Short mmCIF file of C-alpha atoms in Angstrom, two decimals:
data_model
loop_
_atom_site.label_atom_id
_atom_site.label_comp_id
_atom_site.label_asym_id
_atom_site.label_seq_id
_atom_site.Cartn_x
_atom_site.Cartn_y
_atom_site.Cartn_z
CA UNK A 1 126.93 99.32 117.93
CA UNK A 2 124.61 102.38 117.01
CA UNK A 3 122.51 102.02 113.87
CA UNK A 4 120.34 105.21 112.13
CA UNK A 5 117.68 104.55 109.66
CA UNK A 6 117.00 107.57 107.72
CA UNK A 7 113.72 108.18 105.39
CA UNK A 8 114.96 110.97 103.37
CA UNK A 9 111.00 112.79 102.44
CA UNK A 10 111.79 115.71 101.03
CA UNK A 11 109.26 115.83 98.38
CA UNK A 12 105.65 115.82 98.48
CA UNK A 13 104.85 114.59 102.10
CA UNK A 14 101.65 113.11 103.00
CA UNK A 15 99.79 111.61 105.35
CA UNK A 16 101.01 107.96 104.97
CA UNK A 17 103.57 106.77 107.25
CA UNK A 18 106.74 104.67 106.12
CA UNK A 19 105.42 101.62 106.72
CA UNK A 20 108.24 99.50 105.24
CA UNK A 21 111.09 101.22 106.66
CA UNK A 22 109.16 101.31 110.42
CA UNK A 23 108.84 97.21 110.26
CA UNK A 24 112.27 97.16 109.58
CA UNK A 25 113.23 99.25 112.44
CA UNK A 26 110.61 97.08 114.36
CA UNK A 27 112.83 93.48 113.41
CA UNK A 28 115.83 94.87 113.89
CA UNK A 29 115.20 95.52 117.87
CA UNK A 30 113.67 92.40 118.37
CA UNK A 31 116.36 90.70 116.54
CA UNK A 32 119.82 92.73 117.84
CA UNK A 33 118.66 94.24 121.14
CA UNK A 34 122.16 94.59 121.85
CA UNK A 35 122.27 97.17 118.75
CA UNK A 36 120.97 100.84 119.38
CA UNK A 37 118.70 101.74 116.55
CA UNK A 38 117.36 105.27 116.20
CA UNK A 39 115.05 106.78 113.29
CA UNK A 40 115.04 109.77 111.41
CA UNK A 41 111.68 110.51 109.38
CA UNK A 42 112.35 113.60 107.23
CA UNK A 43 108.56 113.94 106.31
CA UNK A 44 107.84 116.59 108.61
CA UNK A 45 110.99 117.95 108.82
CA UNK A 46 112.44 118.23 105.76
CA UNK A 47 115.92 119.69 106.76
CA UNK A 48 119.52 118.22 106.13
CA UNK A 49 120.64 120.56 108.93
CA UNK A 50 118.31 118.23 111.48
CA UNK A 51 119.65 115.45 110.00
CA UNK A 52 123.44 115.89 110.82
CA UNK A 53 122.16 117.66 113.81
CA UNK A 54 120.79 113.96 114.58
CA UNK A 55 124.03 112.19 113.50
CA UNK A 56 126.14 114.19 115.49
CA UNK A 57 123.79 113.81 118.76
CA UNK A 58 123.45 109.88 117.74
CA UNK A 59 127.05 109.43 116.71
CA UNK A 60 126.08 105.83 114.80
CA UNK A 61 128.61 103.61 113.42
CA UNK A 62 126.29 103.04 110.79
CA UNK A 63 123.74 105.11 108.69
CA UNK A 64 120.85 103.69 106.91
CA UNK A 65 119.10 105.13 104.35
CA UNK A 66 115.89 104.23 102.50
CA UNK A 67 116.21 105.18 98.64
CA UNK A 68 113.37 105.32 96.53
CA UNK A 69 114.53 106.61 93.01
CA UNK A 70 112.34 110.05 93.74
CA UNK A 71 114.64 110.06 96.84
CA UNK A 72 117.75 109.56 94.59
CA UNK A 73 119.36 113.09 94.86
CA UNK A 74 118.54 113.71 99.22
CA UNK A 75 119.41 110.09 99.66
CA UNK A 76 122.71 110.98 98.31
CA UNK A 77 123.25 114.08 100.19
CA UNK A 78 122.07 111.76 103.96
CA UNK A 79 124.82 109.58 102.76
CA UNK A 80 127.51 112.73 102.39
CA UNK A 81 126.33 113.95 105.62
CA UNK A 82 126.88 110.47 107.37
CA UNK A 83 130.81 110.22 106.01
CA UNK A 84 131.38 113.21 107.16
CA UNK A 85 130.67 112.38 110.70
CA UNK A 86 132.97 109.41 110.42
CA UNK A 87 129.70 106.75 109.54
CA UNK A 88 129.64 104.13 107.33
CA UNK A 89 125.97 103.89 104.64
CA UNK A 90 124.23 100.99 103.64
CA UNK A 91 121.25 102.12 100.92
CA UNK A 92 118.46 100.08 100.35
CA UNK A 93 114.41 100.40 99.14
CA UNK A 94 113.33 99.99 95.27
CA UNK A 95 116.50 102.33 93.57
CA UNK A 96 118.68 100.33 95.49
CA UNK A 97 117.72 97.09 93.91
CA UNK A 98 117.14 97.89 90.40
CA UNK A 99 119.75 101.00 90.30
CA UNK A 100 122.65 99.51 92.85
CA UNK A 101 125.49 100.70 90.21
CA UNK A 102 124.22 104.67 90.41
CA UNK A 103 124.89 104.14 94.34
CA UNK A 104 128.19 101.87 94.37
CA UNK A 105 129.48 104.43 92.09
CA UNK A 106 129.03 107.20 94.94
CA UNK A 107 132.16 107.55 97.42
CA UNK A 108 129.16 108.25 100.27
CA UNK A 109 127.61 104.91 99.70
CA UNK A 110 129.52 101.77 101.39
CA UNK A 111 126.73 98.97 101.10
CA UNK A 112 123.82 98.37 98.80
CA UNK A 113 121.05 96.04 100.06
CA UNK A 114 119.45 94.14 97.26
CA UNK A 115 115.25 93.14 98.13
CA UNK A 116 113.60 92.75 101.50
CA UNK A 117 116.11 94.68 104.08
CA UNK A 118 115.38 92.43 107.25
CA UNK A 119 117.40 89.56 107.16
CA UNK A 120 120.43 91.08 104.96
CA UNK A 121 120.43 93.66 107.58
CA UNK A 122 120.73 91.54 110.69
CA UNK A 123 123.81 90.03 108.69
CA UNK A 124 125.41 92.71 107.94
CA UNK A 125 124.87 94.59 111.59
CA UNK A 126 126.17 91.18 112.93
CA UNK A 127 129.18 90.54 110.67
CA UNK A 128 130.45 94.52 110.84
CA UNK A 129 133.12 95.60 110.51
CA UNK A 130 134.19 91.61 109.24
CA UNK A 131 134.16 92.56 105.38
CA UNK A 132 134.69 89.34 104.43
CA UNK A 133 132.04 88.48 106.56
CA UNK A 134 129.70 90.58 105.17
CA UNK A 135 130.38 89.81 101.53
CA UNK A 136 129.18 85.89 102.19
CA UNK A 137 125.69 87.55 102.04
CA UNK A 138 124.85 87.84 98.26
CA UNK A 139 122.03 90.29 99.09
CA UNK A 140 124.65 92.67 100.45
CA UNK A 141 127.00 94.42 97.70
CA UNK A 142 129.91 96.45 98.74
CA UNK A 143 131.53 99.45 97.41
CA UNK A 144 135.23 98.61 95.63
CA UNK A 145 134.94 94.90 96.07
CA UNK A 146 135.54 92.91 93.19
CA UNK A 147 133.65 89.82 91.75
CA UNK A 148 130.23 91.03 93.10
CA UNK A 149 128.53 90.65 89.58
CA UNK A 150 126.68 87.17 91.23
CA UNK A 151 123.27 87.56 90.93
CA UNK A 152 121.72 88.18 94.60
CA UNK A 153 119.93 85.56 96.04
CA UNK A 154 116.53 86.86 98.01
CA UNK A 155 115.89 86.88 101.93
CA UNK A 156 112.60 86.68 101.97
CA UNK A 157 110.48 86.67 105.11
CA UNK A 158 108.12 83.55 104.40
CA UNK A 159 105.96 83.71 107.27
CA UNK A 160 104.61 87.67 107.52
CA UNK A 161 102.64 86.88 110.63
CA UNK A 162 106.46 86.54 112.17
CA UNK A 163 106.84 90.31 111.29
CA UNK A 164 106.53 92.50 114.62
CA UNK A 165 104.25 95.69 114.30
CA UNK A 166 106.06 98.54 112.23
CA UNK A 167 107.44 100.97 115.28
CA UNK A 168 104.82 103.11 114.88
CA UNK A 169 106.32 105.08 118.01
CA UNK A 170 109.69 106.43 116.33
CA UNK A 171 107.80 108.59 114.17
CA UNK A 172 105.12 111.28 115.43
CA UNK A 173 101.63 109.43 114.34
CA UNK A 174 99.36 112.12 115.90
CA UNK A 175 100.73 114.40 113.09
CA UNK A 176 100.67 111.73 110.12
CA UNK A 177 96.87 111.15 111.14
CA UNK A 178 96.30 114.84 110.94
CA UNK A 179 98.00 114.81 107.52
CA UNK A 180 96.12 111.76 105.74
CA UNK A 181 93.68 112.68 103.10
CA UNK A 182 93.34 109.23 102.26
CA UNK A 183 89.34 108.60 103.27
CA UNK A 184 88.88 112.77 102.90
CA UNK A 185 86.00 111.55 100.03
CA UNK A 186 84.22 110.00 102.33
CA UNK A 187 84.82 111.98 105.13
CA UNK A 188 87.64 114.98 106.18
CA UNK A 189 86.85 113.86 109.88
CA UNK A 190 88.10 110.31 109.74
CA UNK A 191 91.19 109.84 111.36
CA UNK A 192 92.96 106.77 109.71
CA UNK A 193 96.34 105.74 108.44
CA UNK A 194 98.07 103.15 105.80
CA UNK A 195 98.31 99.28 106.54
CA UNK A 196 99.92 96.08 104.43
CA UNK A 197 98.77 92.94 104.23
CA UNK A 198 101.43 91.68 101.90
CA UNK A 199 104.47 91.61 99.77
CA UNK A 200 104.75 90.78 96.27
CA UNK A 201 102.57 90.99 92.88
CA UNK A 202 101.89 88.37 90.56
CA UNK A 203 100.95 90.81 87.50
CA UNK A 204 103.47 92.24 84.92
CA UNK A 205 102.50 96.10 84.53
CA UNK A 206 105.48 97.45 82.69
CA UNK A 207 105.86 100.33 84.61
CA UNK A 208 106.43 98.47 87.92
CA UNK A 209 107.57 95.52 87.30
CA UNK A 210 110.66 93.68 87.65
CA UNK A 211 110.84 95.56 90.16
CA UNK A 212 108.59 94.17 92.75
CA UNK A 213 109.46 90.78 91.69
CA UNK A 214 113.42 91.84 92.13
CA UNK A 215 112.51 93.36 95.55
CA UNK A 216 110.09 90.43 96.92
CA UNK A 217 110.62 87.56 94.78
CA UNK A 218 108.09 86.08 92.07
CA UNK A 219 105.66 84.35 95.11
CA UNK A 220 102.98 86.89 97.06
CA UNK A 221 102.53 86.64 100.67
CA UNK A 222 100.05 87.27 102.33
CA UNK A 223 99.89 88.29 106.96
CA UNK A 224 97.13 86.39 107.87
CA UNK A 225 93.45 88.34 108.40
CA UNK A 226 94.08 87.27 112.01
CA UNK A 227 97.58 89.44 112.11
CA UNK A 228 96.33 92.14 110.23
CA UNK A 229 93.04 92.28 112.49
CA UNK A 230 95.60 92.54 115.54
CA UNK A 231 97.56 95.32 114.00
CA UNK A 232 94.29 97.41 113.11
CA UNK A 233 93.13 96.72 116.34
CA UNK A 234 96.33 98.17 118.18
CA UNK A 235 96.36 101.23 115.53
CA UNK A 236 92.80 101.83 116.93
CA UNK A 237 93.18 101.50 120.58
CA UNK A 238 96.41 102.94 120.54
CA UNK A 239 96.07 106.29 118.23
CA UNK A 240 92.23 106.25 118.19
CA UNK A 241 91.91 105.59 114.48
CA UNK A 242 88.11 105.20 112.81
CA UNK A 243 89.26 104.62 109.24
CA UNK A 244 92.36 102.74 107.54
CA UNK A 245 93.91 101.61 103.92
CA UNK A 246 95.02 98.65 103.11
CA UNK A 247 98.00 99.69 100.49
CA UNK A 248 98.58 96.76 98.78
CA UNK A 249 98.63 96.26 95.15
CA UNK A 250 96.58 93.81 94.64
CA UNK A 251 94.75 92.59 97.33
CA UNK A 252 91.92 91.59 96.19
CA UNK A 253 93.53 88.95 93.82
CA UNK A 254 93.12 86.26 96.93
CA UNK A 255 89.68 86.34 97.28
CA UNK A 256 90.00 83.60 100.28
CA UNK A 257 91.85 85.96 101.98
CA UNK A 258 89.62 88.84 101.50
CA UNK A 259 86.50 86.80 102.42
CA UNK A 260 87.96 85.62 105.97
CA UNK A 261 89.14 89.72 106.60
CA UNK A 262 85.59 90.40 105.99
CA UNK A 263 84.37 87.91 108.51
CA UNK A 264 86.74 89.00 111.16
CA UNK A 265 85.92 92.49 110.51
CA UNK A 266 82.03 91.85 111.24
CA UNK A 267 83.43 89.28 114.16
CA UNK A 268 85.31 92.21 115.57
CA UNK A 269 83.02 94.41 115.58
CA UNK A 270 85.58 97.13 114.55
CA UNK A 271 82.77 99.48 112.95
CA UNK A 272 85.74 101.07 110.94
CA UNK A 273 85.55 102.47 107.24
CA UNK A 274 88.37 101.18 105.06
CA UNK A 275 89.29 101.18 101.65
CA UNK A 276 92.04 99.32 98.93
CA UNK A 277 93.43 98.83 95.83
CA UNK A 278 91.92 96.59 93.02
CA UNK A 279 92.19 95.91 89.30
CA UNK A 280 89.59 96.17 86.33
CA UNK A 281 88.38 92.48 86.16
CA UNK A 282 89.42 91.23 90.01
CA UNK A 283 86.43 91.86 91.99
CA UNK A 284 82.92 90.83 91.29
CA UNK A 285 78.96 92.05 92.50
CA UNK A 286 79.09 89.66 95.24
CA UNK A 287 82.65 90.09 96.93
CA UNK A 288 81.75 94.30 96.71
CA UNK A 289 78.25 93.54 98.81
CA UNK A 290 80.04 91.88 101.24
CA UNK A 291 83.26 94.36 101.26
CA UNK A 292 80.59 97.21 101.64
CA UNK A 293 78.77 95.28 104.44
CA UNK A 294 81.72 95.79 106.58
CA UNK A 295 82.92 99.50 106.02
CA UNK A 296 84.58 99.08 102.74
CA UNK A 297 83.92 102.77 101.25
CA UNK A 298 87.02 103.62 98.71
CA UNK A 299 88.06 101.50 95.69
CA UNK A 300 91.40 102.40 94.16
CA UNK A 301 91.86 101.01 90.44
CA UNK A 302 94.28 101.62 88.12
CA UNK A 303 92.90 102.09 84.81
CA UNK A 304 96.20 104.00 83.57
CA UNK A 305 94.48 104.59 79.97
CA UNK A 306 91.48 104.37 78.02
CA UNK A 307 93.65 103.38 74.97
CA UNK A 308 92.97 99.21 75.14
CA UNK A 309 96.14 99.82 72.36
CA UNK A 310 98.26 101.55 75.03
CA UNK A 311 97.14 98.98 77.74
CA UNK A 312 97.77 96.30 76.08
CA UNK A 313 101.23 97.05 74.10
CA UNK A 314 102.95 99.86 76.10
CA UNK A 315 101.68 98.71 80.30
CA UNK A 316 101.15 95.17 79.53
CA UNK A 317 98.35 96.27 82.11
CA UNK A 318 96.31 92.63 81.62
CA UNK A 319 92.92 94.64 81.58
CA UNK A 320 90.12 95.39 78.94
CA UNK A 321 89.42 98.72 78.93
CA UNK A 322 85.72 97.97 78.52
CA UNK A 323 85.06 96.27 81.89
CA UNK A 324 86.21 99.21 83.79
CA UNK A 325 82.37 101.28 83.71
CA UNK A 326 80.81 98.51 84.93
CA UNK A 327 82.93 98.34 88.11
CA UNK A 328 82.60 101.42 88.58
CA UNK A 329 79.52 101.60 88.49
CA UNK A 330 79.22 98.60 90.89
CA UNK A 331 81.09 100.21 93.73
CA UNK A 332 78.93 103.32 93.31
CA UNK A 333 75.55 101.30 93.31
CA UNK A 334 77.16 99.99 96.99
CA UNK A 335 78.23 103.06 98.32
CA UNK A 336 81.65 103.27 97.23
CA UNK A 337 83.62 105.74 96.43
CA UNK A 338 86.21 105.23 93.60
CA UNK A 339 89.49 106.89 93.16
CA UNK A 340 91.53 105.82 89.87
CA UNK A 341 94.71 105.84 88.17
CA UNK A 342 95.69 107.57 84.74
CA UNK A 343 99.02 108.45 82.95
CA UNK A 344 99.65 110.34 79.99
CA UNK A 345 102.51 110.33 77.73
CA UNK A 346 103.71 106.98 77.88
CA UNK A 347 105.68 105.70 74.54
CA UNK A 348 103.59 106.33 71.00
CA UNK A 349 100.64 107.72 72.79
CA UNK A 350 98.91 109.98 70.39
CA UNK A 351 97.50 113.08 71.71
CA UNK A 352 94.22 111.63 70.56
CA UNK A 353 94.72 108.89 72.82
CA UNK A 354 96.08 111.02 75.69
CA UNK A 355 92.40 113.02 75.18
CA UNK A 356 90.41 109.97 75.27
CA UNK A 357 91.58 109.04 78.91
CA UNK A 358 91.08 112.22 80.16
CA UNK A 359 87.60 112.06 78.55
CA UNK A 360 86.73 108.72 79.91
CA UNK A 361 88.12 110.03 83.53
CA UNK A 362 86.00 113.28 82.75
CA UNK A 363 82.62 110.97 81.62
CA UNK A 364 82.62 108.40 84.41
CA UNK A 365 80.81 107.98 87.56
CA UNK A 366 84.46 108.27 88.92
CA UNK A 367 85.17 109.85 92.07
CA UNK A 368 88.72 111.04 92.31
CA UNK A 369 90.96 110.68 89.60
CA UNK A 370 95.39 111.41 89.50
CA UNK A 371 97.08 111.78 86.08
CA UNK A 372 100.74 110.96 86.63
CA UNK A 373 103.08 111.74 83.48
CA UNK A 374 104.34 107.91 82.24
CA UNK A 375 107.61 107.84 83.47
CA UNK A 376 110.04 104.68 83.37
CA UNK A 377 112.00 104.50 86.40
CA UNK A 378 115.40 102.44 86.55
CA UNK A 379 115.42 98.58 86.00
CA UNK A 380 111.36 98.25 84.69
CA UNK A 381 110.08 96.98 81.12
CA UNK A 382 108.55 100.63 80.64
CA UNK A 383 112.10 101.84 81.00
CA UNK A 384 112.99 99.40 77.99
CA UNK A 385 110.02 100.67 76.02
CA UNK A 386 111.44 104.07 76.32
CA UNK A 387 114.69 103.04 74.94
CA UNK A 388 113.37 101.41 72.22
CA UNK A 389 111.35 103.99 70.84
CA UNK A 390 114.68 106.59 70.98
CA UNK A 391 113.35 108.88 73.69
CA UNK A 392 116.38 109.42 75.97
CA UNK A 393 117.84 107.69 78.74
CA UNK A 394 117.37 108.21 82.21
CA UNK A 395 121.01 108.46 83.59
CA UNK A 396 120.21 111.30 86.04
CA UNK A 397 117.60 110.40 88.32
CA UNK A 398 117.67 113.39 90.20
CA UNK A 399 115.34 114.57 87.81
CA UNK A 400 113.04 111.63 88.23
CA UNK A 401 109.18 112.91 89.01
CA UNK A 402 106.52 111.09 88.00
CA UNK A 403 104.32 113.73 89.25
CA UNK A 404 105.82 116.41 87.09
CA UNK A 405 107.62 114.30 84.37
CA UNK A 406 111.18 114.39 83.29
CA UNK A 407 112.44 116.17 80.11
CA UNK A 408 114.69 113.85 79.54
CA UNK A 409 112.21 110.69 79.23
CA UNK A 410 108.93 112.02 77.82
CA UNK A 411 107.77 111.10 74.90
CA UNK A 412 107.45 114.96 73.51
CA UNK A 413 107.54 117.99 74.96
CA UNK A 414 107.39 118.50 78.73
CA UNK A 415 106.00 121.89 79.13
CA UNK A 416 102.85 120.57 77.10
CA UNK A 417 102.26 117.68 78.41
CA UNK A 418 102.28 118.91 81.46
CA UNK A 419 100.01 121.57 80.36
CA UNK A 420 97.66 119.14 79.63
CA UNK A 421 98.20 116.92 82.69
CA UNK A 422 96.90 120.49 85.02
CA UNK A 423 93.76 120.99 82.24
CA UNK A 424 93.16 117.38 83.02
CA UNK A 425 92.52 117.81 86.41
CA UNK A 426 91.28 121.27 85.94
CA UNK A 427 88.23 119.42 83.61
CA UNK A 428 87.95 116.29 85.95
CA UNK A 429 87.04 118.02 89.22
CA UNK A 430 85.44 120.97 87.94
CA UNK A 431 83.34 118.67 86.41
CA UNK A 432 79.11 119.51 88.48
CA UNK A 433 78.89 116.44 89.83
CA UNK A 434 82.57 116.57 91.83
CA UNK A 435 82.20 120.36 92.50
CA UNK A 436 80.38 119.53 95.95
CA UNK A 437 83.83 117.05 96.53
CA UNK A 438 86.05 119.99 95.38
CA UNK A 439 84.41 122.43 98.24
CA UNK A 440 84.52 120.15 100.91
CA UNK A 441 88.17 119.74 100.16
CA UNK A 442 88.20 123.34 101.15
CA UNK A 443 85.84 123.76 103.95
CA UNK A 444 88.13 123.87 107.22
CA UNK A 445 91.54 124.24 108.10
CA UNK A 446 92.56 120.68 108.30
CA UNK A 447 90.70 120.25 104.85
CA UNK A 448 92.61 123.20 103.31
CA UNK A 449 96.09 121.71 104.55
CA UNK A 450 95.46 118.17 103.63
CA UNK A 451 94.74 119.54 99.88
CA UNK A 452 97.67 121.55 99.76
CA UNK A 453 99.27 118.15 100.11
CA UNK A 454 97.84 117.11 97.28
CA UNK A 455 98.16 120.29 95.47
CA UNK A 456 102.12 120.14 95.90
CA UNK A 457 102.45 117.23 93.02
CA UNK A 458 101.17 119.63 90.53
CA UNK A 459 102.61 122.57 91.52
CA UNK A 460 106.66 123.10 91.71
CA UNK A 461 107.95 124.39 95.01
CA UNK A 462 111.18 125.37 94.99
CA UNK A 463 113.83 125.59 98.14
CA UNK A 464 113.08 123.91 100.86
#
């Protein structure tokens, strides 16, 4: 039995690994040695040719494919390719679970896994070709076969710390290290890459939930700081890393958690700089002092809007609006650099409102600063919003960008709000105090390729 994963990038690469597709690869060969598993990582090369250049070298029996609903329309095409050869496709990632219809509708898609992909994989690799077989998993839906409308049940991983490493070595980590501009505002020489600490989010932000909840049930779980401290550790001895991210959501709700990784870090002696994610209201003077004792030098916060109106009725975001300065403000009195989260054009936002965020972003003692255009992808409460308000539905997600918007979903028209999405970044890092930021971004080779990265969400580039 052969078996190809493939993580269809074609849009906006970066410098971040796929994490969550490489840990699957990783518990699949420790589970089913007896199973061949191979990788294809279109990030760095973005070619359909190489991929059924790879299928026809690799000849699998079955063909993988990680859909994420900005992946919708390559995903698609992988699957095409993978028929053709005489493979069959199981699709799974976030579009998968909240979109499985828009796939089982497809002639190129054969299975759908719903959630986590570790354990309904293993079944389904096991049972193949036994359809019947297959079917007894509820997490597994198959194209054609009737009286599938059951609602999946879960297979969750409880223990994380029973995860192998992600297979870091089926995809080319010298080059992804080159590529990540994640720490570039502290420093364009740190060479670092993306870690997880845990699945799951217990907060109700319209425009991502159900879906995490659908993927990873309604309980977060956490590796322990011991696992995650072994996994850093092997990053750095292995690819000679100095910096990382820890790309959770919401880490720093379990402040336990986050106190004993602190400890361990200082234990350790890792001398690494390190940044995560947070939330307006999650993270106080004392846990930051301690956080910054041991490396911590980027907060990520989504703020999403200074409209406590939009926060509070349109993102269910669970924040005040007027606590955000003074964490700011915190990290930056400990040495922290702060990158945040904004969106414009989410349902009933006024342009008045829409200003006001990119005022406050344009005011603060903020960093870095992305403003995405609201955009409801399949399956979430923000989706519903849109509905309700009579702005169109989303039935082709081809179009699906949350960098660039979608003309079908805004909430008026797309050329101007996207207008005003480029002045807001035009006003936010031209902005004195971020000019010396803006240079540096520009001041080598490696600097002026890691911010054409960024550059690339903004700007449309078209063929491939």
């Amino acid at each position: 039995m052969k078996f190809l994963l493939v993580f269809p990038r074609f849009k906006y690469p970066s410098g971040d690994p796929p994490v969550g597709p490489l840990s699957l690869i990783a518990y699949l060969r420790r589970e089913l040695p007896s199973v061949l598993v191979d990788f294809f990582d279109a990030t760095f090369t973005p070619s359909l040719d190489a991929i059924e250049k790879k299928i026809e070298l690799f000849s699998p029996d079955l063909v993988g494919v990680y859909c994420a609903t900005l992946m919708y329309e390559d995903a698609l095409k992988v699957g095409i390719i993978a028929k053709k050869h005489g493979a069959r496709t199981v699709f799974g990632g976030p579009h998968s679970t909240m979109a499985p219809k828009s796939l089982l509708s497809r002639s190129c898609v054969d299975f759908v896994i719903i959630g986590e992909g570790e354990r309904p994989l293993v079944h389904l690799l096991e049972s193949y070709p036994d359809m019947a077989k297959i079917a007894k998993n509820t997490a597994i839906k198959i194209r054609g076969m009737k009286n599938q409308e059951n609602m999946a049940k879960l297979q969750l991983i409880d223990d994380l710390d029973d995860l192998p490493f992600p297979a870091y070595d089926m995809v080319d980590m010298g080059r992804y290290i080159r590529h990540w501009f994640q720490m570039d505002v502290v420093s364009p020489a740190l060479r670092g890459t993306n870690v997880f600490a845990s699945r799951g989010c217990p907060f109700s932000c319209s425009f991502c939930q159900p879906t995490l909840t659908s993927l990873f049930g309604k309980k977060i779980r956490f590796k322990s700081p011991e696992r995650l401290i072994e996994e850093i550790l092997f990053l750095k001895e292995q690819y000679k890393i100095n910096s990382f991210i820890i790309d959770d959501d919401t880490l720093t709700c379990n402040k336990e958690w986050l106190l004993k990784f602190c400890t361990l870090l200082e234990e350790k002696k890792l001398c690494m700089q390190w940044g995560c994610n947070t939330r307006v209201g999650l993270i106080n003077e004392k846990i930051l002092e301690i956080m910054s004792k041991v490396g911590y030098r980027r907060m990520m916060v989504g703020i999403e809007s200074a409209s406590q109106r939009i926060l509070d009725e349109v993102y269910n975001k669970g924040i005040k609006i007027k606590d955000a300065p003074a964490l700011i403000s915190s990290a930056k009195e400990h040495g922290v650099k702060v990158f945040a989260y904004f969106m414009l054009g989410a349902p009933t936002e006024t342009s008045r409102e829409m200003q006001k965020t990119i005022d406050f972003a344009f005011t603060s003692a903020i960093d870095e600063a992305t403003f995405s255009i609201a955009t409801p992808l399949p399956g979430t409460f923000l989706a519903s919003r849109f509905m309700q308000n009579h702005y169109r539905g989303n039935d082709d997600f081809s179009k699906v960008d949350y960098y660039r918007g979608n003309p079908r979903t805004v909430s008026r028209n797309i050329r101007s709000l996207r207008l005003r999405q480029k002045l807001a970044f035009l006003k936010f890092y031209l902005h004195p105090k971020r000019i010396s930021f803006l240079l540096k971004s520009f001041s080598s080779i490696i600097a002026i390729r890691k911010s054409m990265l960024k550059l690339k969400r903004l700007v449309q580039v078209k063929g491939r």
